[in-house]
mmCIF file of C-alpha atoms in Angstrom:
data_model
loop_
_atom_site.group_PDB
_atom_site.id
_atom_site.type_symbol
_atom_site.label_atom_id
_atom_site.label_comp_id
_atom_site.label_asym_id
_atom_site.label_seq_id
_atom_site.Cartn_x
_atom_site.Cartn_y
_atom_site.Cartn_z
ATOM 1 C CA MET A 1 -133.052 28.637 -28.150
ATOM 2 C CA THR A 2 -133.460 31.568 -25.948
ATOM 3 C CA THR A 3 -136.292 33.814 -26.294
ATOM 4 C CA SER A 4 -136.566 37.070 -24.417
ATOM 5 C CA ASN A 5 -140.740 37.114 -24.385
ATOM 6 C CA ASN A 6 -141.475 34.718 -21.218
ATOM 7 C CA SER A 7 -145.307 34.258 -22.250
ATOM 8 C CA ILE A 8 -144.032 32.325 -25.410
ATOM 9 C CA SER A 9 -141.748 30.283 -23.744
ATOM 10 C CA ALA A 10 -144.660 29.491 -20.952
ATOM 11 C CA ASN A 11 -147.422 28.743 -23.324
ATOM 12 C CA PRO A 12 -146.294 28.554 -27.015
ATOM 13 C CA SER A 13 -149.546 27.489 -28.667
ATOM 14 C CA ALA A 14 -151.412 30.651 -26.753
ATOM 15 C CA ALA A 15 -148.775 32.959 -28.377
ATOM 16 C CA ILE A 16 -148.783 31.461 -31.578
ATOM 17 C CA ALA A 17 -152.793 31.724 -31.658
ATOM 18 C CA ALA A 18 -152.633 35.394 -30.869
ATOM 19 C CA ALA A 19 -150.144 35.927 -33.338
ATOM 20 C CA LEU A 20 -151.975 34.172 -35.568
ATOM 21 C CA GLY A 21 -155.453 35.736 -34.618
ATOM 22 C CA LYS A 22 -154.046 39.291 -35.291
ATOM 23 C CA VAL A 23 -152.970 37.958 -39.158
ATOM 24 C CA ILE A 24 -155.722 36.138 -40.104
ATOM 25 C CA SER A 25 -159.409 36.996 -39.385
ATOM 26 C CA PRO A 26 -162.095 34.200 -38.392
ATOM 27 C CA GLU A 27 -164.051 35.092 -41.379
ATOM 28 C CA ARG A 28 -161.181 34.359 -43.678
ATOM 29 C CA ILE A 29 -160.800 30.949 -41.997
ATOM 30 C CA ALA A 30 -164.482 30.316 -42.228
ATOM 31 C CA THR A 31 -164.046 31.001 -46.177
ATOM 32 C CA ALA A 32 -160.770 28.769 -46.666
ATOM 33 C CA LEU A 33 -163.206 25.623 -44.899
ATOM 34 C CA LEU A 34 -166.366 26.619 -47.018
ATOM 35 C CA ASP A 35 -163.911 26.744 -50.260
ATOM 36 C CA ALA A 36 -162.581 23.070 -49.081
ATOM 37 C CA LEU A 37 -166.320 21.878 -49.101
ATOM 38 C CA THR A 38 -166.082 22.146 -53.086
ATOM 39 C CA ALA A 39 -162.317 20.989 -53.413
ATOM 40 C CA THR A 40 -161.508 19.228 -56.797
ATOM 41 C CA THR A 41 -158.578 17.421 -58.264
ATOM 42 C CA VAL A 42 -157.624 16.523 -61.155
ATOM 43 C CA ALA A 43 -156.635 12.530 -61.619
ATOM 44 C CA ARG A 44 -153.905 11.259 -63.921
ATOM 45 C CA SER A 45 -156.445 10.741 -66.780
ATOM 46 C CA GLY A 46 -157.108 14.694 -66.827
ATOM 47 C CA VAL A 47 -160.715 14.239 -65.357
ATOM 48 C CA VAL A 48 -161.607 16.896 -62.624
ATOM 49 C CA GLU A 49 -163.157 15.118 -59.553
ATOM 50 C CA PRO A 50 -164.064 15.884 -55.846
ATOM 51 C CA ASP A 51 -161.399 15.897 -53.346
ATOM 52 C CA THR A 52 -163.262 13.971 -51.235
ATOM 53 C CA ARG A 53 -160.362 13.616 -48.649
ATOM 54 C CA SER A 54 -160.003 17.304 -48.492
ATOM 55 C CA ARG A 55 -164.042 17.838 -48.490
ATOM 56 C CA LEU A 56 -164.206 15.326 -45.669
ATOM 57 C CA GLN A 57 -161.678 16.976 -43.342
ATOM 58 C CA ALA A 58 -163.027 20.741 -44.095
ATOM 59 C CA ALA A 59 -166.543 18.951 -42.771
ATOM 60 C CA SER A 60 -165.107 17.479 -40.022
ATOM 61 C CA ILE A 61 -163.490 20.668 -38.668
ATOM 62 C CA ILE A 62 -166.695 22.539 -39.193
ATOM 63 C CA LEU A 63 -168.457 20.022 -37.370
ATOM 64 C CA ALA A 64 -165.811 20.227 -34.717
ATOM 65 C CA TYR A 65 -166.496 23.798 -34.166
ATOM 66 C CA THR A 66 -170.057 23.962 -34.409
ATOM 67 C CA VAL A 67 -171.948 20.838 -33.139
ATOM 68 C CA GLY A 68 -168.502 19.805 -31.187
ATOM 69 C CA LYS A 69 -166.536 16.889 -31.175
ATOM 70 C CA PRO A 70 -167.882 13.495 -30.401
ATOM 71 C CA VAL A 71 -167.011 11.659 -26.985
ATOM 72 C CA GLU A 72 -164.237 9.360 -27.962
ATOM 73 C CA ARG A 73 -164.566 6.322 -25.228
ATOM 74 C CA SER A 74 -162.277 3.605 -24.364
ATOM 75 C CA GLU A 75 -162.275 0.731 -22.696
ATOM 76 C CA ASN A 76 -159.175 0.232 -20.110
ATOM 77 C CA VAL A 77 -158.414 -3.499 -19.159
ATOM 78 C CA SER A 78 -156.497 -4.476 -16.470
ATOM 79 C CA ILE A 79 -155.627 -8.266 -15.766
ATOM 80 C CA ILE A 80 -154.599 -9.419 -12.446
ATOM 81 C CA ALA A 81 -153.947 -12.944 -12.672
ATOM 82 C CA ASP A 82 -154.644 -14.773 -8.873
ATOM 83 C CA PRO A 83 -154.189 -18.500 -9.411
ATOM 84 C CA ASP A 84 -157.023 -19.035 -7.055
ATOM 85 C CA SER A 85 -159.588 -17.084 -9.493
ATOM 86 C CA ARG A 86 -159.217 -18.998 -12.707
ATOM 87 C CA LEU A 87 -163.147 -19.018 -12.669
ATOM 88 C CA ASP A 88 -163.356 -15.658 -12.758
ATOM 89 C CA ILE A 89 -160.695 -14.676 -15.340
ATOM 90 C CA GLN A 90 -162.621 -16.740 -17.627
ATOM 91 C CA GLU A 91 -165.956 -15.339 -17.292
ATOM 92 C CA ARG A 92 -164.493 -11.844 -17.806
ATOM 93 C CA LEU A 93 -163.174 -13.327 -20.726
ATOM 94 C CA ARG A 94 -166.409 -14.226 -21.758
ATOM 95 C CA SER A 95 -167.852 -11.026 -21.057
ATOM 96 C CA SER A 96 -165.417 -8.737 -22.594
ATOM 97 C CA PRO A 97 -164.574 -8.359 -26.048
ATOM 98 C CA ALA A 98 -161.842 -5.711 -25.545
ATOM 99 C CA LEU A 99 -160.063 -8.145 -22.825
ATOM 100 C CA ARG A 100 -159.788 -10.982 -25.411
ATOM 101 C CA GLU A 101 -158.506 -8.561 -27.842
ATOM 102 C CA GLN A 102 -155.667 -7.401 -25.773
ATOM 103 C CA LEU A 103 -155.009 -10.781 -24.609
ATOM 104 C CA ALA A 104 -154.778 -12.385 -28.240
ATOM 105 C CA ARG A 105 -152.627 -8.886 -29.028
ATOM 106 C CA SER A 106 -150.326 -9.536 -25.870
ATOM 107 C CA LEU A 107 -149.874 -13.444 -26.854
ATOM 108 C CA ALA A 108 -149.218 -12.768 -30.587
ATOM 109 C CA GLU A 109 -146.489 -10.081 -29.353
ATOM 110 C CA ALA A 110 -144.943 -12.831 -26.626
ATOM 111 C CA GLY A 111 -144.406 -15.150 -29.903
ATOM 112 C CA GLY A 112 -147.803 -17.044 -29.144
ATOM 113 C CA GLY A 113 -148.806 -16.847 -33.055
ATOM 114 C CA ASP A 114 -152.202 -15.732 -34.258
ATOM 115 C CA ILE A 115 -154.968 -16.012 -32.147
ATOM 116 C CA ASP A 116 -158.785 -15.733 -33.319
ATOM 117 C CA VAL A 117 -160.551 -13.701 -30.908
#
C-alpha cells in the first residue's frame, strides 16, 4: 500500500493520534472514561450488575494518565554452565527463585517432566 503522505508512513502512530485529536476532544475521552467507571451489564437472569471488567480497565487507564504506570520489574537470568563451578551454580540456584523457575521450565520443555521448584 503506497501513500502520498510520507509522514503517515514514517510514523503512523503519530499520524493517527493527530487525526483522532482533531476529531475527539480530551474532554470527550475523560467523559467516556468516567462513564466506564459506572458501567453495568445485564446477567442472564436479567439482573443489572456492575461491569467490573470495564470499571477496572477504566480505572487502570485513568490511573496510568494521572498517577503513572508502576515500574515493571523483571529479573534477567543467564546460566553459564562451567563444570568447575558446580558449587557456584548450586549457590545461585539456592539464592534465586527466578533461576529455579527458569530451570524447571527449561527441563519441562526438554521433556524432563514436572519438577517442583
